[in-house]
Amino acid sequence: MPKQNKTNKSVMIGLTKCPTGIQGLDEITGGGLPQGRPTLVCGSAGCGKTVLAMEFLLRGALQYNEPGVFICFEETPEDLTKNFAALGFDLNDLISRKLLDIDYIRIERSEMSETGEFNLEGLFVRLELAINTVKAKRVVLDTIEGLFAGFSNEAILRAELRRLFSWLKEKGVTAIITGEQGEKTLTRYGLEEYVADCVITLAHVSTEQIATRRLRIVKYRGSLHGTNDYPFLIDEQGISILPITSMGLDHAVSDEKISTGIPRLDTMFTGNGYYRGSSILVSGTSGSGKTSILSEFINAACKRGERCLFFIFEESPAQVIRNMRSIGIDLEPWIKKGLLRFHAARPSLYGLEMHLVTIHKQIKEFKPDVVAIDPISNLMNIGTLKETKSMITRLADFLKASIITGIFTNLTQSDSLEETAVGISSLMDTWLLLRDLEVNGERNRSLYILKSRGMKHSNQVRELLLTDKGIELQDVYVGAAGVLTGSARLSQEAVEKAEALIGKQGFEFMQRELERKRKILEAQITAMRTEFESEEDNLKRAVAEEKLSEKVTVQDRADMGKLRKADK
């Protein structure tokens, strides 16, 4: 576990707090457990008390350089070492570095007798020695029932419990004391919760064969704290606790737009795609192409170098990869490059809150730019409508607050396409609706944008085609016969092409006929012009001859007059 540079104190309303380092617990406690005071952690067997208590010590040693002491009454140090090795903690290493001390105190009821002189002086001596040995700041006693296993005198128990809690306070150590849940009380004796400054209960609740671990802070003297039941997860990295309260609506937003991965779908969003950090819902009936739309978006995001986290509830990752290859989308290279991570699980694996904890944990580890969930409607099988909507609301709020683009698919019924079974459509910024259109014995896919907040978008219905080169969107035929898709659209387009060809041929014929008539007319005009010019030449010749004749006549008369000696 890597060390983190964090302060080891947090103050809230005058109370100094000791951060636990446990994911989520410091958040709901407002900074950690009360420093220098005892905290009671109680619950039934197997609910995680020992894990929480030990992780409190280990995180303190590794992250805050605060050594710890673990006093156990039931498990041996060897058993504890093996158990926590599975969570990635090396207890022997911490012990050798003087960051941890484990002391096992064996108490057998059959070997003890109850007297009025019983006290905890022996425990105090051993505990003080362990604290001084490692200079401990944190102490765990697991469990209190093991310490008092041989005694039933309530007066003695009450007195010694008060002495124990007071002694821990005097030592100034931050302590966790674990206790078994009683039948009608938080603990078996019903006394510890009254003397502890902080009381945390753990439970392992099973509903309809689905188990969920829950944590609740019953009381916390001198501090505000979360009061809900919080789901938590125990895995190979320890405990993860998820606050269930929804985040406020004050998160930042981005004006950046990112491609859908489908060029013609981008044009339906004025050519730019979705807003980064928005929530996108893709809903439709079974087989309408929801996962394909989602995969195109993931493929485009990975091409941009973005990290994508893909949660699937129906198929295995290998099956999704194979199916997407059939339409030209190859997701496997992105997995090898570390840009895409799948998380596949049946919804019935655990409860809604545990799914939410797991999603949060995966997001924190992988730090994705895009989160895809396919489909959210399956979560209805493990919770009520109210519970499922609450879970998805908190998830959508978390993604928006982190400016992570979330894309969700939702299975709808053919008679209620424009609504979701979970009732979360109002949470989504963009909603794509896929539907099947039945025409002439065919079922063809179509897509339209039901809404997209904050941007202009097309109101057209497009036919969705799954090709070997990805998704293509085609314009549907809209005419007197209605909306046509598939072979009906192709047939209508063929008729229109034939009609256009016939029209073109008729137009070309008319052009040729007009050209022929023009040429005939021009020939006629040329002939008439030639005839006119010929007649004009004849007329000019006749006029010239007449003028010449008249001139000759006048000249002849003049010549004759000169011969006669005429005076005129």
XYZ file of C-alpha atoms in Angstrom:
568
model
C 0.000 0.000 0.000
C 1.635 3.271 -1.085
C 2.137 5.992 1.472
C 0.148 9.168 1.082
C 1.054 12.602 2.265
C -1.909 13.492 4.386
C -2.369 15.292 7.623
C -3.239 13.049 10.522
C -5.731 15.401 12.113
C -9.034 16.867 11.061
C -10.984 19.338 13.165
C -14.744 19.852 13.035
C -16.615 21.971 15.511
C -13.719 21.863 17.970
C -13.402 18.066 17.956
C -10.055 16.681 16.779
C -10.527 13.705 14.491
C -8.342 10.799 13.535
C -8.693 9.909 9.828
C -9.226 6.203 9.277
C -7.908 6.074 5.701
C -10.815 3.777 4.862
C -12.454 4.831 1.609
C -15.730 6.625 2.329
C -15.642 6.332 6.128
C -13.808 9.613 6.666
C -16.338 11.325 4.426
C -19.421 10.218 6.338
C -17.774 10.827 9.741
C -16.712 14.315 8.741
C -13.005 13.565 8.970
C -12.568 10.337 10.902
C -13.056 8.867 14.372
C -12.801 10.961 17.552
C -9.092 11.269 18.313
C -8.023 10.006 21.724
C -11.438 8.488 22.392
C -12.930 4.981 22.058
C -15.225 3.981 19.217
C -17.471 0.943 19.381
C -17.927 -1.136 16.210
C -20.623 -3.744 16.643
C -22.554 -6.208 14.510
C -23.340 -9.847 13.908
C -20.783 -12.493 13.014
C -19.221 -12.083 9.567
C -20.282 -8.471 9.053
C -16.700 -7.132 8.825
C -15.884 -5.805 12.307
C -12.375 -7.238 12.469
C -11.590 -6.135 8.909
C -12.649 -2.550 9.626
C -10.739 -2.453 12.920
C -7.548 -3.904 11.476
C -7.689 -1.698 8.382
C -8.013 1.308 10.703
C -4.665 0.309 12.225
C -2.990 -0.563 8.934
C -4.051 2.611 7.149
C -2.906 4.595 10.143
C 0.524 2.982 10.050
C 1.008 3.184 6.278
C -0.654 6.470 5.428
C -0.302 8.555 8.577
C 2.750 7.023 10.275
C 0.713 6.227 13.398
C 1.695 2.849 14.928
C -1.071 0.643 16.272
C -1.773 -2.181 18.722
C -4.215 -5.006 18.014
C -5.411 -6.995 21.039
C -7.273 -10.114 19.955
C -9.203 -12.535 22.130
C -10.401 -14.975 19.473
C -7.920 -15.212 16.573
C -4.205 -15.845 16.840
C -1.634 -13.508 15.239
C -0.832 -16.283 12.737
C -4.466 -16.487 11.622
C -4.731 -12.713 11.344
C -1.550 -12.543 9.273
C -2.864 -15.101 6.787
C -6.303 -13.502 6.593
C -5.024 -10.000 5.877
C -2.392 -11.167 3.415
C -5.367 -11.840 1.117
C -6.173 -8.113 1.312
C -2.647 -7.137 0.339
C -1.365 -6.304 3.831
C 1.880 -7.736 5.189
C 1.392 -7.711 8.957
C 4.778 -9.272 9.672
C 6.509 -6.464 7.795
C 4.666 -3.824 9.829
C 5.487 -5.649 13.046
C 9.202 -5.760 12.143
C 9.115 -2.017 11.416
C 7.557 -1.267 14.837
C 4.392 0.056 13.178
C 2.167 -2.705 14.520
C 1.992 -4.945 17.552
C -0.429 -7.859 17.878
C -1.102 -9.428 21.260
C -3.288 -12.513 21.606
C -4.943 -13.008 25.000
C -6.445 -16.448 25.446
C -9.454 -16.562 27.744
C -11.236 -19.859 28.373
C -14.495 -19.675 30.306
C -14.056 -23.210 31.584
C -10.782 -22.225 33.220
C -12.187 -19.162 35.025
C -14.364 -18.554 38.046
C -16.280 -15.376 38.748
C -15.498 -13.457 41.953
C -16.230 -10.021 43.180
C -12.548 -9.136 42.965
C -12.349 -9.441 39.157
C -10.755 -6.466 37.357
C -8.842 -5.577 34.183
C -5.498 -4.673 35.737
C -3.761 -7.496 33.907
C -5.145 -6.282 30.560
C -4.070 -2.712 31.316
C -0.508 -3.841 32.021
C -0.212 -5.830 28.787
C -1.910 -3.113 26.769
C 0.326 -0.380 28.165
C 3.419 -2.450 27.397
C 2.305 -2.929 23.801
C 1.504 0.775 23.416
C 4.893 1.799 24.761
C 6.729 -0.756 22.632
C 5.611 0.736 19.302
C 4.592 4.194 20.606
C 1.062 3.434 19.458
C -1.458 6.102 18.566
C -4.205 3.627 17.677
C -5.548 0.611 19.564
C -8.030 -2.151 18.684
C -9.655 -4.608 21.079
C -11.351 -7.481 19.209
C -13.841 -8.468 20.635
C -15.154 -7.224 23.949
C -17.182 -10.431 24.454
C -13.961 -12.425 24.405
C -12.665 -10.389 27.319
C -15.767 -10.888 29.471
C -16.624 -14.381 28.259
C -16.497 -15.892 31.736
C -18.545 -13.342 33.651
C -22.227 -12.530 33.906
C -22.351 -10.126 36.852
C -23.753 -6.966 35.278
C -22.421 -4.708 38.010
C -18.881 -5.961 37.470
C -19.234 -5.707 33.696
C -20.562 -2.169 33.853
C -17.804 -1.026 36.225
C -14.975 -2.657 34.285
C -16.260 -1.425 30.944
C -16.293 2.123 32.243
C -12.775 1.629 33.613
C -11.611 0.279 30.242
C -13.029 3.177 28.230
C -11.728 5.725 30.753
C -8.280 4.144 30.745
C -8.105 4.347 26.936
C -9.070 8.021 27.069
C -6.394 8.722 29.654
C -3.786 7.143 27.398
C -4.851 9.459 24.579
C -5.064 6.663 22.027
C -7.747 6.469 19.373
C -9.362 3.109 20.018
C -11.804 0.779 18.269
C -13.527 -1.844 20.383
C -15.549 -4.464 18.525
C -18.602 -6.143 19.951
C -21.135 -8.804 18.962
C -24.704 -7.714 18.323
C -27.239 -8.574 21.009
C -30.781 -9.816 20.538
C -32.458 -6.522 21.408
C -29.438 -4.287 21.928
C -26.545 -3.113 19.779
C -24.155 -5.312 21.748
C -24.518 -8.475 23.751
C -24.252 -6.688 27.082
C -26.065 -3.528 26.001
C -23.638 -1.372 27.950
C -20.824 -0.503 25.597
C -22.870 1.812 23.365
C -23.554 4.106 26.304
C -19.924 4.656 27.294
C -18.426 4.874 23.806
C -18.034 8.299 22.186
C -18.766 6.926 18.737
C -20.845 3.866 17.859
C -20.804 2.247 14.423
C -22.971 -0.739 13.541
C -22.273 -3.162 10.715
C -24.824 -5.506 9.181
C -24.918 -8.196 6.523
C -28.462 -7.921 5.146
C -29.946 -10.480 2.771
C -33.009 -9.608 0.693
C -34.396 -12.133 -1.784
C -31.142 -14.109 -1.624
C -29.039 -11.009 -2.378
C -26.713 -9.983 0.458
C -25.469 -6.443 1.093
C -23.132 -5.183 3.791
C -24.245 -1.946 5.459
C -22.718 0.509 7.907
C -24.491 3.057 10.097
C -23.182 5.606 12.590
C -25.529 5.314 15.556
C -23.975 8.169 17.496
C -20.977 10.467 17.426
C -20.561 12.754 20.406
C -19.567 16.318 19.549
C -19.734 15.892 15.779
C -22.100 15.995 12.857
C -22.135 12.790 10.843
C -24.024 10.883 8.185
C -27.057 9.087 9.570
C -28.026 6.804 6.657
C -27.300 3.152 6.105
C -24.232 3.063 3.872
C -23.404 0.031 1.708
C -19.826 -1.124 1.852
C -17.701 -3.643 0.029
C -14.909 -5.903 1.269
C -12.551 -6.969 -1.496
C -8.873 -7.567 -2.139
C -8.103 -3.927 -1.294
C -10.033 -3.701 1.940
C -13.233 -1.815 2.739
C -14.956 0.672 0.436
C -17.921 2.650 1.769
C -20.242 4.648 -0.449
C -22.276 7.595 0.859
C -25.804 7.172 -0.493
C -26.875 10.807 -0.350
C -27.223 12.445 -3.736
C -24.815 15.188 -4.599
C -26.046 18.764 -4.928
C -26.887 20.268 -8.295
C -23.922 22.628 -8.277
C -21.479 20.693 -10.438
C -19.512 22.350 -13.230
C -20.402 21.747 -16.878
C -18.367 21.610 -20.069
C -19.090 23.348 -23.388
C -16.857 20.901 -25.245
C -18.605 18.564 -27.660
C -17.425 15.072 -28.528
C -18.275 12.895 -31.500
C -20.878 10.151 -31.269
C -18.691 8.004 -33.522
C -21.365 8.060 -36.243
C -20.885 10.938 -38.749
C -24.541 11.305 -39.702
C -25.573 11.209 -36.038
C -23.118 14.035 -35.386
C -24.890 16.087 -38.054
C -28.149 15.556 -36.189
C -26.466 17.387 -33.286
C -25.451 20.325 -35.529
C -22.355 18.383 -36.566
C -20.648 18.220 -33.153
C -22.056 15.355 -31.064
C -22.699 15.203 -27.309
C -21.580 17.582 -24.571
C -18.657 16.221 -22.564
C -19.755 15.255 -19.071
C -23.398 14.848 -20.066
C -25.632 11.831 -19.494
C -26.861 10.024 -22.596
C -29.664 7.474 -22.674
C -30.069 5.058 -25.595
C -33.332 3.175 -25.287
C -35.165 0.765 -27.526
C -36.587 -2.711 -27.884
C -34.445 -5.841 -27.937
C -32.188 -6.037 -30.991
C -32.716 -2.433 -32.024
C -28.979 -1.578 -31.906
C -28.488 -0.041 -28.450
C -25.183 -1.752 -27.670
C -23.938 -0.968 -31.185
C -24.630 2.767 -30.721
C -22.838 2.624 -27.372
C -19.865 0.722 -28.848
C -19.461 3.241 -31.680
C -19.214 5.998 -29.082
C -16.656 4.060 -27.032
C -14.631 3.265 -30.147
C -14.546 6.957 -31.121
C -13.561 7.986 -27.576
C -10.676 5.499 -27.528
C -9.505 6.805 -30.909
C -9.274 10.239 -29.268
C -7.058 8.703 -26.571
C -9.771 8.797 -23.868
C -10.221 6.104 -21.225
C -13.508 4.193 -21.215
C -15.073 1.966 -18.567
C -17.725 -0.442 -19.879
C -20.114 -2.117 -17.394
C -22.158 -4.957 -18.895
C -24.908 -6.979 -17.199
C -25.994 -9.370 -19.951
C -22.966 -10.514 -21.971
C -19.350 -11.387 -21.394
C -16.623 -9.028 -22.665
C -15.518 -11.634 -25.230
C -19.063 -11.878 -26.556
C -19.405 -8.113 -26.891
C -16.043 -7.880 -28.677
C -17.006 -10.658 -31.107
C -20.434 -9.193 -31.819
C -19.064 -5.713 -32.457
C -16.471 -7.072 -34.889
C -19.354 -8.240 -37.078
C -20.247 -4.609 -37.743
C -16.696 -3.368 -38.164
C -16.025 -2.199 -34.588
C -12.881 -3.743 -33.059
C -12.661 -2.961 -29.339
C -9.905 -5.419 -28.429
C -6.947 -3.152 -29.394
C -8.177 -0.525 -26.961
C -8.119 -3.078 -24.127
C -4.511 -3.938 -24.938
C -3.609 -0.237 -24.970
C -5.185 0.261 -21.557
C -7.855 2.662 -22.833
C -10.829 0.330 -22.360
C -11.791 -1.766 -19.355
C -14.767 -4.108 -19.126
C -16.537 -5.011 -15.907
C -19.065 -7.796 -16.414
C -21.403 -9.085 -13.711
C -24.906 -10.451 -13.442
C -27.234 -8.009 -11.652
C -28.085 -10.758 -9.158
C -24.430 -11.030 -8.061
C -25.180 -8.541 -5.277
C -27.564 -5.743 -4.345
C -28.065 -2.352 -5.958
C -25.937 -0.503 -3.443
C -23.093 -2.958 -3.887
C -23.255 -2.437 -7.646
C -22.998 1.293 -6.997
C -20.048 0.790 -4.642
C -18.339 -1.365 -7.264
C -18.903 1.217 -10.004
C -17.500 3.988 -7.798
C -14.503 1.835 -6.936
C -13.792 0.992 -10.582
C -14.092 4.659 -11.571
C -11.714 5.722 -8.815
C -9.139 3.133 -9.910
C -9.386 3.539 -13.693
C -10.162 7.290 -13.881
C -12.186 7.076 -17.116
C -13.393 9.874 -19.383
C -16.405 7.804 -20.468
C -18.537 5.350 -18.484
C -20.976 3.057 -20.299
C -23.606 0.884 -18.631
C -25.494 -1.725 -20.638
C -28.350 -2.004 -19.711
C -29.644 -0.174 -16.660
C -33.080 -1.792 -17.015
C -31.646 -5.102 -15.746
C -31.092 -3.534 -12.345
C -34.867 -3.570 -11.868
C -34.560 -7.303 -11.192
C -32.749 -6.747 -7.897
C -34.567 -3.744 -6.450
C -37.788 -1.811 -6.401
C -38.499 1.017 -8.809
C -37.723 3.586 -6.116
C -34.451 1.905 -5.113
C -33.280 1.514 -8.701
C -34.091 5.108 -9.592
C -32.289 6.324 -6.466
C -29.200 4.282 -7.332
C -29.041 5.524 -10.938
C -29.715 9.105 -9.831
C -26.729 9.006 -7.501
C -24.575 7.461 -10.203
C -25.579 10.089 -12.780
C -24.895 12.874 -10.263
C -21.489 11.415 -9.465
C -20.528 11.203 -13.160
C -21.658 14.761 -13.850
C -19.813 16.115 -10.826
C -16.674 14.373 -12.119
C -17.303 15.636 -15.707
C -17.368 12.034 -16.918
C -19.557 11.372 -19.931
C -22.057 8.654 -19.059
C -23.913 6.636 -21.674
C -26.645 4.207 -20.600
C -28.768 1.740 -22.520
C -32.297 0.874 -21.507
C -34.545 -1.928 -22.732
C -38.085 -0.723 -23.441
C -41.291 -2.428 -24.428
C -42.857 -1.831 -27.847
C -45.996 -0.345 -26.274
C -44.095 2.172 -24.113
C -41.121 3.323 -26.154
C -40.988 6.906 -24.904
C -40.655 5.989 -21.254
C -38.269 3.933 -19.148
C -39.162 1.271 -16.628
C -36.793 2.911 -14.152
C -38.241 6.389 -14.732
C -34.882 8.154 -15.083
C -35.335 9.743 -18.508
C -35.691 13.184 -16.899
C -32.163 12.807 -15.463
C -30.650 12.401 -18.917
C -29.331 15.293 -20.987
C -29.661 13.482 -24.305
C -32.096 10.710 -25.174
C -31.813 8.616 -28.331
C -34.738 6.364 -29.131
C -34.347 3.293 -31.337
C -37.376 1.512 -32.661
C -38.356 -1.186 -35.123
C -40.643 -0.248 -38.016
C -42.651 -3.115 -39.514
C -43.442 -2.587 -43.221
C -44.236 -5.203 -45.885
C -43.324 -8.083 -43.604
C -39.989 -6.544 -42.592
C -38.624 -5.132 -39.360
C -36.200 -2.284 -39.900
C -34.372 -0.161 -37.330
C -34.857 3.578 -36.989
C -33.413 6.286 -34.761
C -34.445 9.728 -33.650
C -33.438 12.200 -30.957
C -36.127 12.514 -28.344
C -34.340 15.333 -26.536
C -30.938 16.967 -26.158
C -30.640 19.721 -23.594
C -28.713 22.860 -24.463
C -28.215 22.249 -28.197
C -30.105 22.330 -31.465
C -30.849 18.899 -32.856
C -32.647 17.293 -35.743
C -36.236 16.156 -35.431
C -35.904 13.716 -38.332
C -36.295 9.971 -38.154
C -33.327 8.143 -39.709
C -33.085 4.514 -40.715
C -30.302 2.738 -38.803
C -28.270 0.208 -40.774
C -25.772 -2.203 -39.203
C -23.151 -2.729 -41.889
C -19.748 -4.420 -41.941
C -18.244 -0.915 -41.740
C -20.182 0.222 -38.702
C -23.464 2.025 -38.240
C -24.925 4.056 -41.088
C -27.912 6.364 -40.908
C -30.076 6.733 -44.021
C -32.904 9.149 -44.698
C -36.253 7.397 -44.540
C -38.770 7.869 -47.393
C -41.642 10.067 -46.368
C -44.508 10.386 -48.837
C -48.150 9.667 -49.429
C -47.586 6.059 -48.387
C -46.079 7.161 -45.078
C -42.620 6.412 -43.728
C -40.873 3.669 -45.710
C -37.740 1.788 -44.642
C -35.819 -1.266 -45.735
C -36.819 -2.910 -49.026
C -39.915 -0.693 -49.223
C -37.652 2.342 -49.164
C -35.321 0.772 -51.725
C -38.303 -0.150 -53.944
C -39.703 3.347 -53.715
C -36.281 4.812 -54.443
C -36.011 2.521 -57.505
C -39.422 3.702 -58.753
C -38.382 7.292 -58.253
C -35.097 6.665 -60.075
C -36.976 5.057 -62.992
C -39.407 7.933 -63.156
C -36.519 10.371 -63.017
C -34.763 8.475 -65.847
C -37.898 8.470 -68.007
C -38.367 12.145 -67.341
C -34.761 12.799 -68.239
C -35.082 10.850 -71.493
C -38.279 12.737 -72.413
C -36.567 16.016 -71.726
C -33.598 15.029 -73.847
C -35.971 14.022 -76.716
C -37.736 17.367 -76.515
C -34.361 19.087 -76.606
C -33.343 17.157 -79.709
C -36.686 17.874 -81.465
C -36.399 21.551 -80.665
C -32.853 21.560 -82.016
C -34.052 19.896 -85.256
C -36.827 22.446 -85.696
C -34.370 25.212 -85.007
C -32.073 23.930 -87.722
C -34.976 23.609 -90.207
C -36.075 27.113 -89.386
C -32.567 28.424 -89.768
C -32.305 26.647 -93.176
C -35.597 28.206 -94.277
C -34.433 31.587 -93.129
C -31.184 31.128 -95.057
C -33.088 30.145 -98.240
C -35.446 33.100 -97.954
C -32.501 35.404 -97.334
C -30.750 34.037 -100.427
C -33.909 34.497 -102.528
C -34.356 38.006 -101.187
C -30.789 38.909 -101.913
C -31.158 37.553 -105.489
C -34.269 39.599 -106.101
C -32.588 42.606 -104.546
C -29.652 42.200 -106.931
C -31.986 41.968 -109.931
C -33.811 45.104 -108.832
C -30.594 47.002 -108.357
C -29.407 45.866 -111.790
C -32.669 46.976 -113.400
C -32.458 50.407 -111.731
C -28.867 50.811 -112.833
C -29.748 49.847 -116.415
C -32.623 52.307 -116.408
C -30.417 55.108 -115.174
C -27.783 54.293 -117.785
C -30.368 54.190 -120.530
C -31.754 57.564 -119.482
C -28.281 59.049 -119.390
C -27.482 57.738 -122.857
C -30.754 59.149 -124.182
C -29.995 62.566 -122.717
C -26.517 62.510 -124.203
C -27.815 61.484 -127.599
C -30.235 64.419 -127.610
C -27.485 66.812 -126.719
C -25.304 65.516 -129.455
C -28.089 65.810 -132.006
C -28.748 69.422 -130.931
C -25.163 70.389 -131.524
C -25.370 68.879 -134.965
C -28.439 71.019 -135.824
C -26.937 74.129 -134.371
C -29.828 74.457 -132.078
C -29.798 77.311 -129.527
C -31.219 75.062 -126.930
